[in-house]
Amino acid sequence: MENNLFLSNKDLKDNPFYNKRVAYTGTFALDKKTLSKLLKNWGAEVNNTISRATKFVLIGNNPNPEKISKLDTLLHDGFTIRRLSQTDLDCIFQGENWEDYSTSDEVIKDLDFTLDHFNQHHYTFDEGTRNKIAGKELYFCEGFRDDKYAISQIAGNLAAWCNHMLSSQIQIFVLSNSTIEKLKQGIKDENILMIQNYYNRNKADKFDFSFITEDDILNFAKLWIETFDDHVLNYLLQRYLQSNYAQ
């Protein structure tokens, strides 16, 4: 078996592993020493430190949980790394369907924003009146009621900074209820696409944006008003709620 694997009737430079960084974790049909030798013979750079430059991670039986966690983080951050199983490995080594495993030599960051990204980075208020947005710089996306000034002023009265220009200083993106509802249905509106494209264009290696929702701010404002009898905040809240959603 091993001898057959080391031979190929195809040009090895055409194989998916050629000139690619490859990592593996777990156990495979071949022992690790033989597998590593075979990958290198096929032109791969074998490096079991999984990084943004890794192109393939071979996942066998009983993989290292820390390596899987690192891979999941990089995939979450938008880096295009391919998971391969023993079945995929067998297919490649047998010279089958190489075009299905083709990947670029370049490090590519191509985030596909999903509900999971929002859930993992949802910046929620704690129970009680601890004001977690005080001193934070907020960017309000589109899709709010017509009186968008009122909700941004609510945030301002809660000591947040409201920035209407995209910049590296933004700490929290504020998303409308409609944006979240669409995302739950798998629909990415112009706000999600804007954030996705903004991240993919910049030099950040980690997707560490934070998000709060329209309802997060409104519900916290209601609690604040009830606790501190804040008439100014209540005026702004009622003004916002009485306006219509933009068409």
Short mmCIF file of C-alpha atoms in Angstrom, two decimals:
data_model
loop_
_atom_site.label_atom_id
_atom_site.label_comp_id
_atom_site.label_asym_id
_atom_site.label_seq_id
_atom_site.Cartn_x
_atom_site.Cartn_y
_atom_site.Cartn_z
CA MET A 1 0.00 0.00 0.00
CA GLU A 2 2.69 2.48 1.04
CA ASN A 3 4.75 1.90 -2.08
CA ASN A 4 1.72 2.48 -4.28
CA LEU A 5 0.99 5.73 -2.50
CA PHE A 6 4.47 7.05 -3.05
CA LEU A 7 4.11 6.52 -6.78
CA SER A 8 1.75 8.41 -9.05
CA ASN A 9 1.12 8.44 -12.77
CA LYS A 10 0.18 12.13 -12.53
CA ASP A 11 2.42 15.15 -12.31
CA LEU A 12 2.75 15.65 -8.55
CA LYS A 13 2.89 19.42 -9.06
CA ASP A 14 -0.80 19.22 -9.96
CA ASN A 15 -1.79 17.59 -6.67
CA PRO A 16 -3.73 19.64 -4.07
CA PHE A 17 -0.97 19.42 -1.45
CA TYR A 18 1.82 20.75 -3.65
CA ASN A 19 3.35 23.93 -2.18
CA LYS A 20 0.60 24.08 0.49
CA ARG A 21 0.95 24.17 4.27
CA VAL A 22 -0.66 21.05 5.73
CA ALA A 23 -1.31 20.08 9.35
CA TYR A 24 -2.75 16.90 10.76
CA THR A 25 -4.20 15.78 14.08
CA GLY A 26 -5.43 12.41 15.28
CA THR A 27 -4.64 8.96 13.95
CA PHE A 28 -4.82 7.77 10.34
CA ALA A 29 -4.46 4.58 8.32
CA LEU A 30 -0.76 5.46 7.99
CA ASP A 31 1.43 6.12 11.01
CA LYS A 32 2.39 9.76 11.51
CA LYS A 33 5.99 9.35 10.37
CA THR A 34 4.91 7.73 7.09
CA LEU A 35 2.10 10.22 6.57
CA SER A 36 4.44 13.16 7.10
CA LYS A 37 7.00 11.69 4.71
CA LEU A 38 4.32 11.08 2.08
CA LEU A 39 2.93 14.62 2.32
CA LYS A 40 6.40 16.10 1.96
CA ASN A 41 7.09 13.80 -1.00
CA TRP A 42 3.98 15.26 -2.63
CA GLY A 43 5.32 18.78 -2.14
CA ALA A 44 3.47 19.81 1.02
CA GLU A 45 4.93 21.93 3.80
CA VAL A 46 4.03 19.89 6.87
CA ASN A 47 3.59 22.15 9.90
CA ASN A 48 1.30 21.00 12.69
CA THR A 49 1.04 24.48 14.16
CA ILE A 50 -2.30 25.54 12.70
CA SER A 51 -2.22 29.15 11.54
CA ARG A 52 -3.83 31.51 9.04
CA ALA A 53 -1.32 30.23 6.45
CA THR A 54 -2.48 26.61 6.83
CA LYS A 55 -4.38 25.36 3.79
CA PHE A 56 -5.43 21.86 4.86
CA VAL A 57 -5.99 20.25 8.26
CA LEU A 58 -6.21 16.48 8.13
CA ILE A 59 -8.49 15.30 10.92
CA GLY A 60 -8.20 11.65 11.95
CA ASN A 61 -9.55 9.66 14.90
CA ASN A 62 -9.26 11.27 18.36
CA PRO A 63 -7.95 14.66 17.17
CA ASN A 64 -6.33 17.09 19.59
CA PRO A 65 -9.14 19.30 21.00
CA GLU A 66 -6.85 22.35 21.21
CA LYS A 67 -5.97 22.06 17.53
CA ILE A 68 -9.62 21.68 16.56
CA SER A 69 -10.43 24.75 18.67
CA LYS A 70 -7.67 26.72 16.93
CA LEU A 71 -8.98 25.62 13.53
CA ASP A 72 -12.55 26.57 14.46
CA THR A 73 -11.35 30.03 15.57
CA LEU A 74 -9.52 30.65 12.30
CA LEU A 75 -12.53 29.51 10.29
CA HIS A 76 -14.74 31.78 12.40
CA ASP A 77 -12.35 34.65 11.61
CA GLY A 78 -12.80 34.04 7.89
CA PHE A 79 -9.63 32.22 6.87
CA THR A 80 -10.09 29.62 4.16
CA ILE A 81 -8.72 26.39 5.60
CA ARG A 82 -10.00 23.05 4.35
CA ARG A 83 -10.81 20.20 6.74
CA LEU A 84 -9.94 16.78 5.31
CA SER A 85 -10.93 13.34 6.56
CA GLN A 86 -9.29 9.96 5.97
CA THR A 87 -11.70 9.52 3.06
CA ASP A 88 -10.53 12.80 1.49
CA LEU A 89 -6.93 11.77 2.04
CA ASP A 90 -7.47 8.42 0.33
CA CYS A 91 -9.15 10.15 -2.59
CA ILE A 92 -6.26 12.58 -3.10
CA PHE A 93 -3.55 9.94 -2.75
CA GLN A 94 -5.35 7.77 -5.30
CA GLY A 95 -5.27 10.67 -7.76
CA GLU A 96 -9.04 11.20 -7.78
CA ASN A 97 -10.98 14.48 -8.02
CA TRP A 98 -7.96 16.71 -7.39
CA GLU A 99 -9.86 19.68 -8.81
CA ASP A 100 -12.37 19.40 -5.92
CA TYR A 101 -9.57 20.14 -3.43
CA SER A 102 -7.94 22.98 -5.33
CA THR A 103 -7.06 26.04 -3.22
CA SER A 104 -5.05 29.22 -3.65
CA ASP A 105 -1.44 29.55 -2.47
CA GLU A 106 -2.28 32.93 -0.95
CA VAL A 107 -3.58 33.54 2.56
CA ILE A 108 -7.23 34.44 1.99
CA LYS A 109 -9.56 36.05 4.51
CA ASP A 110 -13.12 35.70 3.28
CA LEU A 111 -15.52 35.95 6.21
CA ASP A 112 -19.05 34.66 5.64
CA PHE A 113 -21.03 36.44 8.36
CA THR A 114 -23.62 34.14 9.97
CA LEU A 115 -25.94 34.25 12.97
CA ASP A 116 -23.20 32.44 14.87
CA HIS A 117 -20.93 35.48 14.47
CA PHE A 118 -23.61 37.70 15.96
CA ASN A 119 -24.36 35.30 18.82
CA GLN A 120 -20.70 34.88 19.76
CA HIS A 121 -20.08 38.64 19.75
CA HIS A 122 -23.41 39.84 21.15
CA TYR A 123 -22.51 42.45 23.76
CA THR A 124 -25.36 42.13 26.24
CA PHE A 125 -26.21 44.22 29.27
CA ASP A 126 -25.90 42.50 32.62
CA GLU A 127 -28.92 42.16 34.85
CA GLY A 128 -29.56 45.33 36.76
CA THR A 129 -28.53 48.85 35.84
CA ARG A 130 -24.85 48.37 35.15
CA ASN A 131 -24.29 50.59 32.12
CA LYS A 132 -21.95 48.60 29.87
CA ILE A 133 -22.00 51.06 26.97
CA ALA A 134 -20.76 54.04 28.97
CA GLY A 135 -17.59 55.32 27.32
CA LYS A 136 -17.95 52.94 24.36
CA GLU A 137 -17.92 54.12 20.75
CA LEU A 138 -21.04 52.96 18.90
CA TYR A 139 -21.82 52.83 15.20
CA PHE A 140 -25.53 52.77 14.31
CA CYS A 141 -26.27 50.78 11.17
CA GLU A 142 -29.39 51.30 9.02
CA GLY A 143 -32.94 49.98 9.49
CA PHE A 144 -34.10 51.93 12.55
CA ARG A 145 -37.24 54.03 13.01
CA ASP A 146 -37.40 57.38 11.25
CA ASP A 147 -36.33 59.26 14.39
CA LYS A 148 -32.92 57.62 14.46
CA TYR A 149 -31.57 60.70 16.22
CA ALA A 150 -33.69 59.86 19.27
CA ILE A 151 -32.19 56.38 19.79
CA SER A 152 -28.66 57.64 19.17
CA GLN A 153 -29.36 60.38 21.72
CA ILE A 154 -30.60 57.72 24.17
CA ALA A 155 -27.23 56.01 23.81
CA GLY A 156 -25.52 59.39 24.20
CA ASN A 157 -27.44 60.10 27.41
CA LEU A 158 -26.21 56.72 28.64
CA ALA A 159 -22.67 58.07 28.15
CA ALA A 160 -21.87 56.25 24.90
CA TRP A 161 -20.13 57.92 21.94
CA CYS A 162 -22.12 57.70 18.71
CA ASN A 163 -19.98 57.64 15.58
CA HIS A 164 -21.66 57.90 12.18
CA MET A 165 -18.47 57.10 10.26
CA LEU A 166 -16.78 53.71 10.01
CA SER A 167 -13.43 53.76 11.74
CA SER A 168 -11.07 51.57 13.74
CA GLN A 169 -12.25 53.41 16.87
CA ILE A 170 -15.69 51.79 16.75
CA GLN A 171 -16.14 49.32 19.58
CA ILE A 172 -19.75 48.23 19.08
CA PHE A 173 -22.03 47.99 16.03
CA VAL A 174 -25.70 48.64 16.79
CA LEU A 175 -27.99 46.48 14.65
CA SER A 176 -31.68 47.06 14.07
CA ASN A 177 -34.31 44.48 14.98
CA SER A 178 -35.06 43.90 11.29
CA THR A 179 -31.40 43.11 10.56
CA ILE A 180 -31.37 40.46 13.30
CA GLU A 181 -34.67 38.93 12.17
CA LYS A 182 -33.39 38.61 8.61
CA LEU A 183 -30.12 37.09 9.82
CA LYS A 184 -32.09 34.46 11.77
CA GLN A 185 -33.66 33.53 8.43
CA GLY A 186 -30.25 33.29 6.80
CA ILE A 187 -30.64 36.62 5.00
CA LYS A 188 -27.75 39.08 5.06
CA ASP A 189 -29.04 42.61 4.57
CA GLU A 190 -26.95 45.64 3.58
CA ASN A 191 -25.76 46.12 7.19
CA ILE A 192 -24.37 42.60 7.55
CA LEU A 193 -22.78 42.78 4.10
CA MET A 194 -21.22 46.13 5.00
CA ILE A 195 -19.69 44.72 8.20
CA GLN A 196 -18.57 41.57 6.40
CA ASN A 197 -16.89 43.54 3.61
CA TYR A 198 -15.38 46.04 6.04
CA TYR A 199 -13.70 43.22 7.96
CA ASN A 200 -12.55 41.38 4.85
CA ARG A 201 -10.91 44.55 3.48
CA ASN A 202 -9.03 45.56 6.62
CA LYS A 203 -5.84 44.02 7.96
CA ALA A 204 -7.30 42.51 11.13
CA ASP A 205 -6.43 38.86 11.72
CA LYS A 206 -9.27 38.30 14.17
CA PHE A 207 -12.98 38.98 13.96
CA ASP A 208 -13.47 40.67 17.32
CA PHE A 209 -16.27 43.13 16.55
CA SER A 210 -19.04 43.48 19.14
CA PHE A 211 -22.76 43.95 18.53
CA ILE A 212 -25.80 45.16 20.40
CA THR A 213 -29.34 45.38 19.10
CA GLU A 214 -31.98 48.04 18.93
CA ASP A 215 -33.97 46.19 21.60
CA ASP A 216 -30.92 45.89 23.86
CA ILE A 217 -30.68 49.68 24.05
CA LEU A 218 -34.43 50.25 24.36
CA ASN A 219 -34.92 47.64 27.08
CA PHE A 220 -31.98 48.96 29.08
CA ALA A 221 -33.30 52.50 28.68
CA LYS A 222 -36.69 51.38 30.07
CA LEU A 223 -34.98 49.79 33.07
CA TRP A 224 -32.88 52.92 33.61
CA ILE A 225 -35.98 55.14 33.46
CA GLU A 226 -37.88 52.95 35.94
CA THR A 227 -34.93 52.88 38.34
CA PHE A 228 -33.82 56.50 38.21
CA ASP A 229 -37.02 58.26 37.06
CA ASP A 230 -35.06 59.79 34.18
CA HIS A 231 -37.56 62.14 32.49
CA VAL A 232 -35.21 63.20 29.70
CA LEU A 233 -34.46 59.63 28.74
CA ASN A 234 -38.16 58.78 28.90
CA TYR A 235 -38.96 61.66 26.54
CA LEU A 236 -36.40 60.40 24.03
CA LEU A 237 -37.65 56.84 24.35
CA GLN A 238 -41.28 57.79 23.75
CA ARG A 239 -40.28 60.01 20.85
CA TYR A 240 -38.41 57.15 19.23
CA LEU A 241 -41.20 54.61 19.81
CA GLN A 242 -43.79 56.95 18.32
CA SER A 243 -41.88 57.26 15.05
CA ASN A 244 -42.31 54.77 12.23
CA TYR A 245 -39.76 52.36 10.85
CA ALA A 246 -38.06 53.65 7.72
CA GLN A 247 -39.47 52.18 4.54
#
